[in-house]
JSON list of C-alpha atoms in Angstrom, two decimals:
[
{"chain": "A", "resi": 14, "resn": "UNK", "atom": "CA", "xyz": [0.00, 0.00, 0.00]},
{"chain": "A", "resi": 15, "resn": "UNK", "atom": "CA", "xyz": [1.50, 3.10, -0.66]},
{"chain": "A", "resi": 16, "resn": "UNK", "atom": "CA", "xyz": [0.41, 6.98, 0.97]},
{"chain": "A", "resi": 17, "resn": "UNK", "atom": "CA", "xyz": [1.40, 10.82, 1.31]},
{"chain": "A", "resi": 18, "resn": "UNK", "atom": "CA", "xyz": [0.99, 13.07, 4.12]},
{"chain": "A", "resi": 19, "resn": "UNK", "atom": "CA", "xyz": [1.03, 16.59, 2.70]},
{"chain": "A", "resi": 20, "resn": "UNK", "atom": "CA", "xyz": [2.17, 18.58, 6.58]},
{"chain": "A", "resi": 21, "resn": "UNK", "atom": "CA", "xyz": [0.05, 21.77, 7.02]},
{"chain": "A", "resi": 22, "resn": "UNK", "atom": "CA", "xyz": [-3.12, 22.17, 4.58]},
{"chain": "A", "resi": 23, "resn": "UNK", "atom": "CA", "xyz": [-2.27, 25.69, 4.38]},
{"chain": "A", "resi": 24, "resn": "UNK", "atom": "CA", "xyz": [1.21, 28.18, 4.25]},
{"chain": "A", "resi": 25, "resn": "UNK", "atom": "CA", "xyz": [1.42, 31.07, 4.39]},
{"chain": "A", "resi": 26, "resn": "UNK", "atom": "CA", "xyz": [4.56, 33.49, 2.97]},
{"chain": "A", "resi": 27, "resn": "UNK", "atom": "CA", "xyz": [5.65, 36.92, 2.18]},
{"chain": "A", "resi": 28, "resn": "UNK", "atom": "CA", "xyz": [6.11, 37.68, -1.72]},
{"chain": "A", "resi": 29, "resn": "UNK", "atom": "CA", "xyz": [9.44, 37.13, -2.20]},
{"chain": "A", "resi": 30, "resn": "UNK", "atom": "CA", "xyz": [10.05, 34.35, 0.82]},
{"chain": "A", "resi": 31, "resn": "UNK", "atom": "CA", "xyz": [11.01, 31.16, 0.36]},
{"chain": "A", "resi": 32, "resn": "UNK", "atom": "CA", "xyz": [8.10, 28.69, -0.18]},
{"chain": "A", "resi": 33, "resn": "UNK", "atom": "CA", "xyz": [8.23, 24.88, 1.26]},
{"chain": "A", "resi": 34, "resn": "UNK", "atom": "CA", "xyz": [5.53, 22.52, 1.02]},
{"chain": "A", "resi": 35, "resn": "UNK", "atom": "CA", "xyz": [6.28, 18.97, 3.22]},
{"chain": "A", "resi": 36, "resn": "UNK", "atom": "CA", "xyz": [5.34, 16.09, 1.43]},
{"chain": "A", "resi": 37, "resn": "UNK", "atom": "CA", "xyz": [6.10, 12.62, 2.92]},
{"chain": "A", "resi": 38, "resn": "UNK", "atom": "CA", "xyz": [5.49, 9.12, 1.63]},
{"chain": "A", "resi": 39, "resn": "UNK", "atom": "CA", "xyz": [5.09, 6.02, 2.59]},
{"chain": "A", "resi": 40, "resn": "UNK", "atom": "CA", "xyz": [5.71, 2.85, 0.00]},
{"chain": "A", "resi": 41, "resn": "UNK", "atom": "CA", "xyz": [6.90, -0.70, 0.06]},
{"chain": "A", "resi": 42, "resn": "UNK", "atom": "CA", "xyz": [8.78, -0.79, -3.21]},
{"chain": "A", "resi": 43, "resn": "UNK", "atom": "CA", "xyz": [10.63, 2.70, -4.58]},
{"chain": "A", "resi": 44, "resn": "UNK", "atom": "CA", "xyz": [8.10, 5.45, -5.55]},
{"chain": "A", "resi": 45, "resn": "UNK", "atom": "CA", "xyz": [7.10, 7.80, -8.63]},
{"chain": "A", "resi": 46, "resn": "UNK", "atom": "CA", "xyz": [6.29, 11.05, -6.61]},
{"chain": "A", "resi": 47, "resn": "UNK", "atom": "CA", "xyz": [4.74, 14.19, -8.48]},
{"chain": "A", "resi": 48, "resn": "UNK", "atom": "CA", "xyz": [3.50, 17.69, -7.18]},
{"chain": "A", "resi": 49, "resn": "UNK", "atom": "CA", "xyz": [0.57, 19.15, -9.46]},
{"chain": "A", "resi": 50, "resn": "UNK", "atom": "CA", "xyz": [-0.34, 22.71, -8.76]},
{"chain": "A", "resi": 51, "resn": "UNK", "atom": "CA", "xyz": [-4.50, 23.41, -8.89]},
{"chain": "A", "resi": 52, "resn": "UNK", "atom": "CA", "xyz": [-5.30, 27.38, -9.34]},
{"chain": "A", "resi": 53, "resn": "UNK", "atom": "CA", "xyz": [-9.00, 28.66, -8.55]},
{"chain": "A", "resi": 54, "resn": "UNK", "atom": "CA", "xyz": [-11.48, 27.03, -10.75]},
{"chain": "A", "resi": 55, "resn": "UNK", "atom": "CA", "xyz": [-9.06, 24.72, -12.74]},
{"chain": "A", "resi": 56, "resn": "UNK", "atom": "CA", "xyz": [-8.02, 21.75, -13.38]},
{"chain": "A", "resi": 57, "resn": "UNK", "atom": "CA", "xyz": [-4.63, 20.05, -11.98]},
{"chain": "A", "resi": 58, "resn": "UNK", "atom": "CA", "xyz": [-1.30, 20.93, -13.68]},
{"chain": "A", "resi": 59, "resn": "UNK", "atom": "CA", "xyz": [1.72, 18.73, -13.31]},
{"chain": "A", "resi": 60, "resn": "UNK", "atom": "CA", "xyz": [4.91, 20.90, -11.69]},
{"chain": "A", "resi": 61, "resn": "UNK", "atom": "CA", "xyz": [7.28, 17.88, -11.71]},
{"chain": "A", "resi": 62, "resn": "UNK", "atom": "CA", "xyz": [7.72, 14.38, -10.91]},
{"chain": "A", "resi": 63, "resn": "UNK", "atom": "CA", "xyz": [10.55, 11.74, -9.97]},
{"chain": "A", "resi": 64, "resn": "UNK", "atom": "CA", "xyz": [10.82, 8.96, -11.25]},
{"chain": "A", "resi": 65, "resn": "UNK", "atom": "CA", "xyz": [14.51, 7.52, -11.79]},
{"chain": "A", "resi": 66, "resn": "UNK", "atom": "CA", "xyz": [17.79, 8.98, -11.93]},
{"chain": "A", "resi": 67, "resn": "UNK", "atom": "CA", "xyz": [19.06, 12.84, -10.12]},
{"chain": "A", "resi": 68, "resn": "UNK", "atom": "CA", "xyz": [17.28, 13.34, -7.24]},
{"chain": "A", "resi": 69, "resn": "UNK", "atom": "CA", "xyz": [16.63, 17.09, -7.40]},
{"chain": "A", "resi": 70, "resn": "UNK", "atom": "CA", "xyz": [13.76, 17.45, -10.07]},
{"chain": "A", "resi": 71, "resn": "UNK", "atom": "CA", "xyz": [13.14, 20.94, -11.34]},
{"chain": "A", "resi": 72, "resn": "UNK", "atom": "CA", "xyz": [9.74, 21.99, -12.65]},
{"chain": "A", "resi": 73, "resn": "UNK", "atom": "CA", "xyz": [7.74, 24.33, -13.78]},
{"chain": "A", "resi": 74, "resn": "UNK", "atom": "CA", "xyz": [7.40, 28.04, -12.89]},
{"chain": "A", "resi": 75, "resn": "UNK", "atom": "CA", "xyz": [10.86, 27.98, -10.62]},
{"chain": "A", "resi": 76, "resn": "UNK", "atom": "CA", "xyz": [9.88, 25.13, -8.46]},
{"chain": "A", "resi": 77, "resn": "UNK", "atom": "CA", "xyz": [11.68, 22.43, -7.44]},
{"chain": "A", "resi": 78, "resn": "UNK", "atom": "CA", "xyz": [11.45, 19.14, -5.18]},
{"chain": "A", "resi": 79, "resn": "UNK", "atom": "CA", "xyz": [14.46, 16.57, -3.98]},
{"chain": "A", "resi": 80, "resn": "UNK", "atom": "CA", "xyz": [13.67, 13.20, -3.21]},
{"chain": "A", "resi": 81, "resn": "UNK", "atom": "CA", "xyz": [14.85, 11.68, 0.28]},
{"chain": "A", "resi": 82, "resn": "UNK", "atom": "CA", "xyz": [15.08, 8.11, 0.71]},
{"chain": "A", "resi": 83, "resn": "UNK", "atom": "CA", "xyz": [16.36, 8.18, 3.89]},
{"chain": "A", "resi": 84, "resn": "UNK", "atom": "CA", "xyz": [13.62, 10.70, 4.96]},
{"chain": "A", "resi": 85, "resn": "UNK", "atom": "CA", "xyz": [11.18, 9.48, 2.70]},
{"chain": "A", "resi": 86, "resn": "UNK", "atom": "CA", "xyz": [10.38, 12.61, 1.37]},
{"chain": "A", "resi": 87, "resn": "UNK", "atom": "CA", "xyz": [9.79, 15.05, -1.51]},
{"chain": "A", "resi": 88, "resn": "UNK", "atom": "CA", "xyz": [9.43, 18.70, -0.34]},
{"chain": "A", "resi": 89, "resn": "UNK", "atom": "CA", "xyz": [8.37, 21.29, -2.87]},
{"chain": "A", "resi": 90, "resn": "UNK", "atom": "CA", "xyz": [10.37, 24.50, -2.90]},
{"chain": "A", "resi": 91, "resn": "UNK", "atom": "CA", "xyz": [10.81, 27.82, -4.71]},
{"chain": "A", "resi": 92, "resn": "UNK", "atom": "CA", "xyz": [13.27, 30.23, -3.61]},
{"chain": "A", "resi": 93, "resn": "UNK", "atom": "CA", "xyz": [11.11, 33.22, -3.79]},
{"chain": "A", "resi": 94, "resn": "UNK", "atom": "CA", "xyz": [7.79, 33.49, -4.12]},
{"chain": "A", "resi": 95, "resn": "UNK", "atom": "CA", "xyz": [5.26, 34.94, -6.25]},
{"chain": "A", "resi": 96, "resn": "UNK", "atom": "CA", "xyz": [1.73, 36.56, -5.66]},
{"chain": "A", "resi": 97, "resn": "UNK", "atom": "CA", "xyz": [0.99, 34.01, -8.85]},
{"chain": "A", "resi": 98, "resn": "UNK", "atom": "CA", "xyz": [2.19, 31.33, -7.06]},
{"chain": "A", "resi": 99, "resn": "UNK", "atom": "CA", "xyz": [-0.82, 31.31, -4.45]},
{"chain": "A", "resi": 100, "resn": "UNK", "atom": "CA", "xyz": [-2.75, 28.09, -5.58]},
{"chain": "A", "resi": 101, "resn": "UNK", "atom": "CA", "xyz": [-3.41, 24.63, -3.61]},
{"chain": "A", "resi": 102, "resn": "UNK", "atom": "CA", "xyz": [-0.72, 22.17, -3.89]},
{"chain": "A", "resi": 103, "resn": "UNK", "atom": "CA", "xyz": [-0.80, 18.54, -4.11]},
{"chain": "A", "resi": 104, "resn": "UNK", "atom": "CA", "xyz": [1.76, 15.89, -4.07]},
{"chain": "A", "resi": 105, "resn": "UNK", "atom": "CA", "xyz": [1.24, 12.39, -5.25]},
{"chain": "A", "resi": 106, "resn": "UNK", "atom": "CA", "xyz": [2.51, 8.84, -5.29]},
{"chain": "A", "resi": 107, "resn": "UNK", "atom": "CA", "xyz": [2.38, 5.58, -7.03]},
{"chain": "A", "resi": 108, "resn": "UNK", "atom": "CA", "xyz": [4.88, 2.90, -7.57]},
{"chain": "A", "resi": 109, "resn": "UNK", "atom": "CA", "xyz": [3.92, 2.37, -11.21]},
{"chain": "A", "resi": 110, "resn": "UNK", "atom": "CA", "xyz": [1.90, -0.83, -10.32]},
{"chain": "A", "resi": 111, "resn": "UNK", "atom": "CA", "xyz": [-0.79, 0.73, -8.86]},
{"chain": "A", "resi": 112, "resn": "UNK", "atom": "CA", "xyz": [-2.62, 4.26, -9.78]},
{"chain": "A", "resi": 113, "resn": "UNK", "atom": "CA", "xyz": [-2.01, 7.49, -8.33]},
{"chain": "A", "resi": 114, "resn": "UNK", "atom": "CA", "xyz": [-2.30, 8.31, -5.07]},
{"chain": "A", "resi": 115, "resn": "UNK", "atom": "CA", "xyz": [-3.29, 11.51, -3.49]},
{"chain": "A", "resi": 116, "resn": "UNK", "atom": "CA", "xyz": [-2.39, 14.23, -0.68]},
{"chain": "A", "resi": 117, "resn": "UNK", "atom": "CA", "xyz": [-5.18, 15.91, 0.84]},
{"chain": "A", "resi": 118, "resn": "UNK", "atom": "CA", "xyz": [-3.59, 19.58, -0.55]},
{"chain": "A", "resi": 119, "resn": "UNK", "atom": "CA", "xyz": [-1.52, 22.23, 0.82]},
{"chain": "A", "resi": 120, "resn": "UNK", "atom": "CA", "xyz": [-3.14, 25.89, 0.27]},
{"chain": "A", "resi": 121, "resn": "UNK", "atom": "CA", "xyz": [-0.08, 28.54, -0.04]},
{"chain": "A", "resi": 122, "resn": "UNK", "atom": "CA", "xyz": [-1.18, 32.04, 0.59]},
{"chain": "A", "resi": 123, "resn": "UNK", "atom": "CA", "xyz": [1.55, 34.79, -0.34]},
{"chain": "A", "resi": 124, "resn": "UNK", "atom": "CA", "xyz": [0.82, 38.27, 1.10]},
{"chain": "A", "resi": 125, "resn": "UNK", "atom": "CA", "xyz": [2.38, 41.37, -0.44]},
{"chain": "B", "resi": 25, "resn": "UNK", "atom": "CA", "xyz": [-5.73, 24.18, -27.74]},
{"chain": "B", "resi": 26, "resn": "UNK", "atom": "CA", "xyz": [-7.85, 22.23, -26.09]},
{"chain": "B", "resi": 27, "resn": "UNK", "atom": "CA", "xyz": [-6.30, 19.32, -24.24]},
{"chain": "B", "resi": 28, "resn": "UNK", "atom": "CA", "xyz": [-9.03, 17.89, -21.99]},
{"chain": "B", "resi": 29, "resn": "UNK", "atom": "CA", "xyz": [-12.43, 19.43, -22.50]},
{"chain": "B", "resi": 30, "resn": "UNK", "atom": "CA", "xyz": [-15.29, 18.54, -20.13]},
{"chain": "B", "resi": 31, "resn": "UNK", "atom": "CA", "xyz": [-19.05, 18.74, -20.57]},
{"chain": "B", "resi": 32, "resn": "UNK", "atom": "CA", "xyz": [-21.22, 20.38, -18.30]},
{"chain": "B", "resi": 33, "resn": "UNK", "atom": "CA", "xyz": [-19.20, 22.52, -16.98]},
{"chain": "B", "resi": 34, "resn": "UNK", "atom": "CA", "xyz": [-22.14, 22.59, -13.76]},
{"chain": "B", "resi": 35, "resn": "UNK", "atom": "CA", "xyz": [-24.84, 20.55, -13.24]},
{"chain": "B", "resi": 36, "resn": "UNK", "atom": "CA", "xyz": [-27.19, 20.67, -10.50]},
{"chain": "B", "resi": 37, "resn": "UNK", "atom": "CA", "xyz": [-29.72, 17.38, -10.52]},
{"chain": "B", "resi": 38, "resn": "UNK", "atom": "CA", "xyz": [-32.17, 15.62, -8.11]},
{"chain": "B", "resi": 39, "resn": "UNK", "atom": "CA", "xyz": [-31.85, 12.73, -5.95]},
{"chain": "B", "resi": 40, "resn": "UNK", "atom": "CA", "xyz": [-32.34, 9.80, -8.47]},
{"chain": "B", "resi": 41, "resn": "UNK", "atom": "CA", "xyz": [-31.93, 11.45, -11.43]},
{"chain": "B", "resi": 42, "resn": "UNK", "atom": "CA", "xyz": [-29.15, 10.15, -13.81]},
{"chain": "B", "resi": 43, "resn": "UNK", "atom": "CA", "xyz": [-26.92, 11.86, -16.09]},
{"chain": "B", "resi": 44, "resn": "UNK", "atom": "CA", "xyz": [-23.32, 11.79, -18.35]},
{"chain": "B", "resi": 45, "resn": "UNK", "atom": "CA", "xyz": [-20.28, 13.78, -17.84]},
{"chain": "B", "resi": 46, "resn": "UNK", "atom": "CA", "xyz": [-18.66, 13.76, -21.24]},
{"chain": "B", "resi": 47, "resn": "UNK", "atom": "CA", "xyz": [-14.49, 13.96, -21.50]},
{"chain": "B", "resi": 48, "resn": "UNK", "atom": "CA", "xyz": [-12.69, 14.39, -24.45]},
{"chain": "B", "resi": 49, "resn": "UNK", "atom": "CA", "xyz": [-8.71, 14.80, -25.27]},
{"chain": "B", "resi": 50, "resn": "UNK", "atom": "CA", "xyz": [-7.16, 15.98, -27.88]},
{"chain": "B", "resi": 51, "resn": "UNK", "atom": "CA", "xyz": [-3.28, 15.32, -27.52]},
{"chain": "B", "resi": 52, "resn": "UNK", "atom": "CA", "xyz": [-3.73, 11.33, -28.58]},
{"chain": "B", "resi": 53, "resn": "UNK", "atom": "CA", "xyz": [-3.26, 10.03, -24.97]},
{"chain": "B", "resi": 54, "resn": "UNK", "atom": "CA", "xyz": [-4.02, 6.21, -24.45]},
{"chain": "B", "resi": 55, "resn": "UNK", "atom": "CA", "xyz": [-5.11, 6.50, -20.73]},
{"chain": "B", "resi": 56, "resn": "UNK", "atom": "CA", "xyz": [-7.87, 8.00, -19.53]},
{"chain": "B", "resi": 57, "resn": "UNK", "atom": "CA", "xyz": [-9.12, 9.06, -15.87]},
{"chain": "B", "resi": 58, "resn": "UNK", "atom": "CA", "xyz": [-11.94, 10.35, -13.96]},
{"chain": "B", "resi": 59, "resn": "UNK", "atom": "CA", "xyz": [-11.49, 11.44, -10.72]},
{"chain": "B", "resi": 60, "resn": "UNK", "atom": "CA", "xyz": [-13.58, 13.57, -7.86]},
{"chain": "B", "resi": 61, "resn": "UNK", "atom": "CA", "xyz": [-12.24, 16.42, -5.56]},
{"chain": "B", "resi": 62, "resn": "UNK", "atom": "CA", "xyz": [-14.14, 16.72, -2.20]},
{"chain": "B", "resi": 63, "resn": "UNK", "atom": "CA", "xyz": [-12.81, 19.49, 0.65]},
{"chain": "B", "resi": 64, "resn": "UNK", "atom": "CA", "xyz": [-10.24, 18.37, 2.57]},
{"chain": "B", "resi": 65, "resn": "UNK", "atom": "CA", "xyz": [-10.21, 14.54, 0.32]},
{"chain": "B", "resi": 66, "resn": "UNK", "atom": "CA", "xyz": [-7.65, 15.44, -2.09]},
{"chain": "B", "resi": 67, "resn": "UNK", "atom": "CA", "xyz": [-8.27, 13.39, -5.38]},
{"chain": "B", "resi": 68, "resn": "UNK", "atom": "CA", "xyz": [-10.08, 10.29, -5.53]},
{"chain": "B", "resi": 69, "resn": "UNK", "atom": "CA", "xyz": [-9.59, 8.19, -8.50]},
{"chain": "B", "resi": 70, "resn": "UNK", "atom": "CA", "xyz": [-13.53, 6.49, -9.64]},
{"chain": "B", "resi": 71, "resn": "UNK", "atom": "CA", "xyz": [-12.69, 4.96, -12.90]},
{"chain": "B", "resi": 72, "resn": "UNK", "atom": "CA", "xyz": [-9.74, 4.79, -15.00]},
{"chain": "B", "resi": 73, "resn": "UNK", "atom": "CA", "xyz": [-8.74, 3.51, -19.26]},
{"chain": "B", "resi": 74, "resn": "UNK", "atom": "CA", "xyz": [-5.44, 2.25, -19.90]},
{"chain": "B", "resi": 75, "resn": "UNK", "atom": "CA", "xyz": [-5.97, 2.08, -23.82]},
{"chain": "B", "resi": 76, "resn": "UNK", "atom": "CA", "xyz": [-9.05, 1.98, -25.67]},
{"chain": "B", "resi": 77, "resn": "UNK", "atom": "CA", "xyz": [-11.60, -0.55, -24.95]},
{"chain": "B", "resi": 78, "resn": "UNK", "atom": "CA", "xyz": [-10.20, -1.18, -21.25]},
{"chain": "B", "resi": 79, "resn": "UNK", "atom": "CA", "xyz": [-11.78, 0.04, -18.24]},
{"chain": "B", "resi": 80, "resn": "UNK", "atom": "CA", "xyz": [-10.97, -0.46, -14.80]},
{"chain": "B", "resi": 81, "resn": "UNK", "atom": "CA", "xyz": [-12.07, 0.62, -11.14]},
{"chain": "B", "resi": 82, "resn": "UNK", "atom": "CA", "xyz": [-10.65, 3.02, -8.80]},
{"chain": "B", "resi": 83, "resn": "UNK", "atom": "CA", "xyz": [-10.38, 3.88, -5.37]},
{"chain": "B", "resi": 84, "resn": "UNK", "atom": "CA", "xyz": [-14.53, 4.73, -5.42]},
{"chain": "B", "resi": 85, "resn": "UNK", "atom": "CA", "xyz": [-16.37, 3.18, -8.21]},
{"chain": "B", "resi": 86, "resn": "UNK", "atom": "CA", "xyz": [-20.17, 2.57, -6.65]},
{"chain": "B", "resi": 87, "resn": "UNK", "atom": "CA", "xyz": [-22.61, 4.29, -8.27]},
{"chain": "B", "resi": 88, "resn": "UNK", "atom": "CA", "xyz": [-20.69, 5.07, -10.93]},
{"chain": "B", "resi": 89, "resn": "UNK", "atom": "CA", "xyz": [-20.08, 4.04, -14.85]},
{"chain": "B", "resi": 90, "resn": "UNK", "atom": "CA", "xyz": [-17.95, 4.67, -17.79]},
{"chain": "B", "resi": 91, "resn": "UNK", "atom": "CA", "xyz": [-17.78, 4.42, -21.50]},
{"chain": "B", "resi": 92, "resn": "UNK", "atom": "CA", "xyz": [-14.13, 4.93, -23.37]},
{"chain": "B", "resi": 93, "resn": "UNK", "atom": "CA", "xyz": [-15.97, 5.32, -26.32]},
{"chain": "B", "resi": 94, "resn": "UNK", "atom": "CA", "xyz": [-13.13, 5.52, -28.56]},
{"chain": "B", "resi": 95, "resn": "UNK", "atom": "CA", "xyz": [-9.18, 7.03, -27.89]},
{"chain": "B", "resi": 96, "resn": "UNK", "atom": "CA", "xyz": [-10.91, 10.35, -27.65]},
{"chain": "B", "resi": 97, "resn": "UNK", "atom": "CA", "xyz": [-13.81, 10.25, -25.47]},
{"chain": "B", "resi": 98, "resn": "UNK", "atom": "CA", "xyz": [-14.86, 9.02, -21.74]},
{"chain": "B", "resi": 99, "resn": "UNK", "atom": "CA", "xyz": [-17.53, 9.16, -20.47]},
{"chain": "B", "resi": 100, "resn": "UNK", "atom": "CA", "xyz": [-18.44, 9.05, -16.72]},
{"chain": "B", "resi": 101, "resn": "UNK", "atom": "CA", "xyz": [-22.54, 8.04, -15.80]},
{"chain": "B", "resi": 102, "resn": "UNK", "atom": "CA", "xyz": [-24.30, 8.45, -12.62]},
{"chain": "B", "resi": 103, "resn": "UNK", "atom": "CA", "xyz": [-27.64, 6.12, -12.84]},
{"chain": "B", "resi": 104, "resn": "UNK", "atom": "CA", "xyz": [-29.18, 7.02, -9.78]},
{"chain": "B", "resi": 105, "resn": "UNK", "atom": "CA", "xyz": [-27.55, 10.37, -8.40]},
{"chain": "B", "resi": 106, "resn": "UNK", "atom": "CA", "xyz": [-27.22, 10.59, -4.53]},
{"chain": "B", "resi": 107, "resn": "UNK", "atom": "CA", "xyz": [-26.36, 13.39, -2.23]},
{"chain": "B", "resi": 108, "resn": "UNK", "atom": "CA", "xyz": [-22.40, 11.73, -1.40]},
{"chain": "B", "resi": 109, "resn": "UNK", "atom": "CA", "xyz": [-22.04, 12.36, -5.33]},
{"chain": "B", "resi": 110, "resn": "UNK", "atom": "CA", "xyz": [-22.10, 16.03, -5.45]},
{"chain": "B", "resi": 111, "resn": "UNK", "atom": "CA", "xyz": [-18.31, 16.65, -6.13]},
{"chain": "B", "resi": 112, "resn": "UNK", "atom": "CA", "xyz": [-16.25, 18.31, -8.39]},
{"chain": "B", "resi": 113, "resn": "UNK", "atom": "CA", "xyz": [-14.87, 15.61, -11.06]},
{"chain": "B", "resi": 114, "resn": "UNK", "atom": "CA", "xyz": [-11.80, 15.99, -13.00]},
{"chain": "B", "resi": 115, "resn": "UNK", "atom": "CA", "xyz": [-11.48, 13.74, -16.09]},
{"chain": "B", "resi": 116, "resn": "UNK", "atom": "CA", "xyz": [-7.72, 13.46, -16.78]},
{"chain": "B", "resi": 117, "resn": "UNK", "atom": "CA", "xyz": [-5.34, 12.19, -19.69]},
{"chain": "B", "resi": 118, "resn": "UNK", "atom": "CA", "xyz": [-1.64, 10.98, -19.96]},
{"chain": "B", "resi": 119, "resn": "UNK", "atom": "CA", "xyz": [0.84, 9.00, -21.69]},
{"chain": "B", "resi": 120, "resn": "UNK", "atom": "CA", "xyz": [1.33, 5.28, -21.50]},
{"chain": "B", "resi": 121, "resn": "UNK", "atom": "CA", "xyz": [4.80, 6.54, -20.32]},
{"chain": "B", "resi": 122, "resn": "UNK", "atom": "CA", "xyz": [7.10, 4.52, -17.13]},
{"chain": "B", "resi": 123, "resn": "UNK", "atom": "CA", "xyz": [4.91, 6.46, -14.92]},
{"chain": "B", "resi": 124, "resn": "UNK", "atom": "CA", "xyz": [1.46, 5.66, -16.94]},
{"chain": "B", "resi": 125, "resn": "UNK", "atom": "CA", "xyz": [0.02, 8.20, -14.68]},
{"chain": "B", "resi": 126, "resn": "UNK", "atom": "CA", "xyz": [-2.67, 11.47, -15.65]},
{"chain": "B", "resi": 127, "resn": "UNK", "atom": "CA", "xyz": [-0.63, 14.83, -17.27]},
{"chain": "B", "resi": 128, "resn": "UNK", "atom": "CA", "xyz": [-3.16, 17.02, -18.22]},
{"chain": "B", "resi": 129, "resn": "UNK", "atom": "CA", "xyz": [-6.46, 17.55, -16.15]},
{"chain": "B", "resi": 130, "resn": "UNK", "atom": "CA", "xyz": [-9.99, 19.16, -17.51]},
{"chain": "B", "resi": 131, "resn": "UNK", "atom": "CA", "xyz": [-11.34, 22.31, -15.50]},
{"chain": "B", "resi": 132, "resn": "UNK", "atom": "CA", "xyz": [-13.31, 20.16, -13.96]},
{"chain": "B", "resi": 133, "resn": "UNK", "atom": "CA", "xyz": [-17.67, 19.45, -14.08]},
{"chain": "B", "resi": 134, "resn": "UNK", "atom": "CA", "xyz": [-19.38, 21.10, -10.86]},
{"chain": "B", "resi": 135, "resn": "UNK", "atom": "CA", "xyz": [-22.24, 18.85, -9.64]},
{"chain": "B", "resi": 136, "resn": "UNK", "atom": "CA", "xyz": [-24.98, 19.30, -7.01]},
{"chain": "B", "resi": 137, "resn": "UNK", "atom": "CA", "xyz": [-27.17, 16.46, -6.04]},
{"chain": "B", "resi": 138, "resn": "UNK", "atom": "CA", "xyz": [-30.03, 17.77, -3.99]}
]
């Protein structure tokens, strides 16, 4: 069975501040891990994923996520944020067996 | 373009009453997905197509049907609507890539079941 705990449902940062979103995982055999980004009224969009390979993935719109075995892990960062950026985050897992499987959401507020 | 168009974009129906959410993709994707967002849920996968002619269930399937009626098109029926259905569903599309998992996402079908 395989799982993601997305830590806080919502963030909150200055424009400009660093944004982190926690995303841990739990799976029995080595994971595929994605973040998709959801903005007001749409459908999900797919930021990056992991799958094989470096474990710092880079993504769309400046964002970036590294993949922690040890910690089992995939935070999503962004070194300074955007008032664009505000949107509802989710991060995902599957082991390529099995279909996706995913967090309840992280909402990141950025104030200006 | 399109990508992933999906038809109604809100609905609002009575107990009982059935209805189709259409899906269609553009980008020649062989899987197919519908899901449903609820507050606080995250995604919840209800039916999935792996290629044309396939179908399988997802995480909550009851009360629920689909159609792949060609590469294109999915379809997603409720027979007998219920309260627990209204949702927001997503209908989704992606590559039969090593991941085999949805890229693109509709904007989604808003439906109230009173």
């Amino acid at each position: 069975a395989q799982s993601v705990t997305q830590l806080g449902s919502h963030v909150s940062v200055s424009e400009g501040a660093l944004v982190l979103l926690r995303c841990n995982y739990s799976s029995s055999v080595p994971p595929y891990l994605f973040w998709y980004v959801q903005y007001p009224n749409q459908g999900l969009q797919l930021l990056l994923k992991y799958t094989t390979g470096a474990t710092l993935v880079k993504g769309i719109n400046g964002f970036e996520a590294e993949f922690k075995k040890s910690e089992t892990s995939f935070h999503l960062t962004k070194p300074s944020a955007h008032m664009s950026d505000a949107a509802e985050y989710f991060c995902a897992v599957t082991t390529g067996y099995s279909t996706l499987t995913f967090g309840k959401g992280t909402m990141l507020l950025v104030s200006p | 373009n399109a990508g992933v168009t999906q038809t109604p974009k809100f609905q609002v129906l009575k107990t009982g009453q059935s209805m189709t959410l259409q899906c269609a993709q553009d980008m020649n994707h062989n899987s197919m997905y519908w899901y449903r967002q609820d507050p606080g849920m995250g995604l919840r996968l209800i039916y999935y197509s792996a290629s044309e002619g396939t179908t399988d269930k997802g995480e909550v399937p009851n009360g629920y049907n689909v159609s792949r009626l060609n590469k294109r098109e999915f379809s997603l029926r409720l027979e007998s609507a219920a309260p627990s259905q209204t949702s927001v569903y997503f209908c989704a599309s992606g590559l039969a890539d090593l991941t085999n998992q949805p890229q693109h996402f509709g904007d989604g079908t808003r439906l109230s079941i009173l």
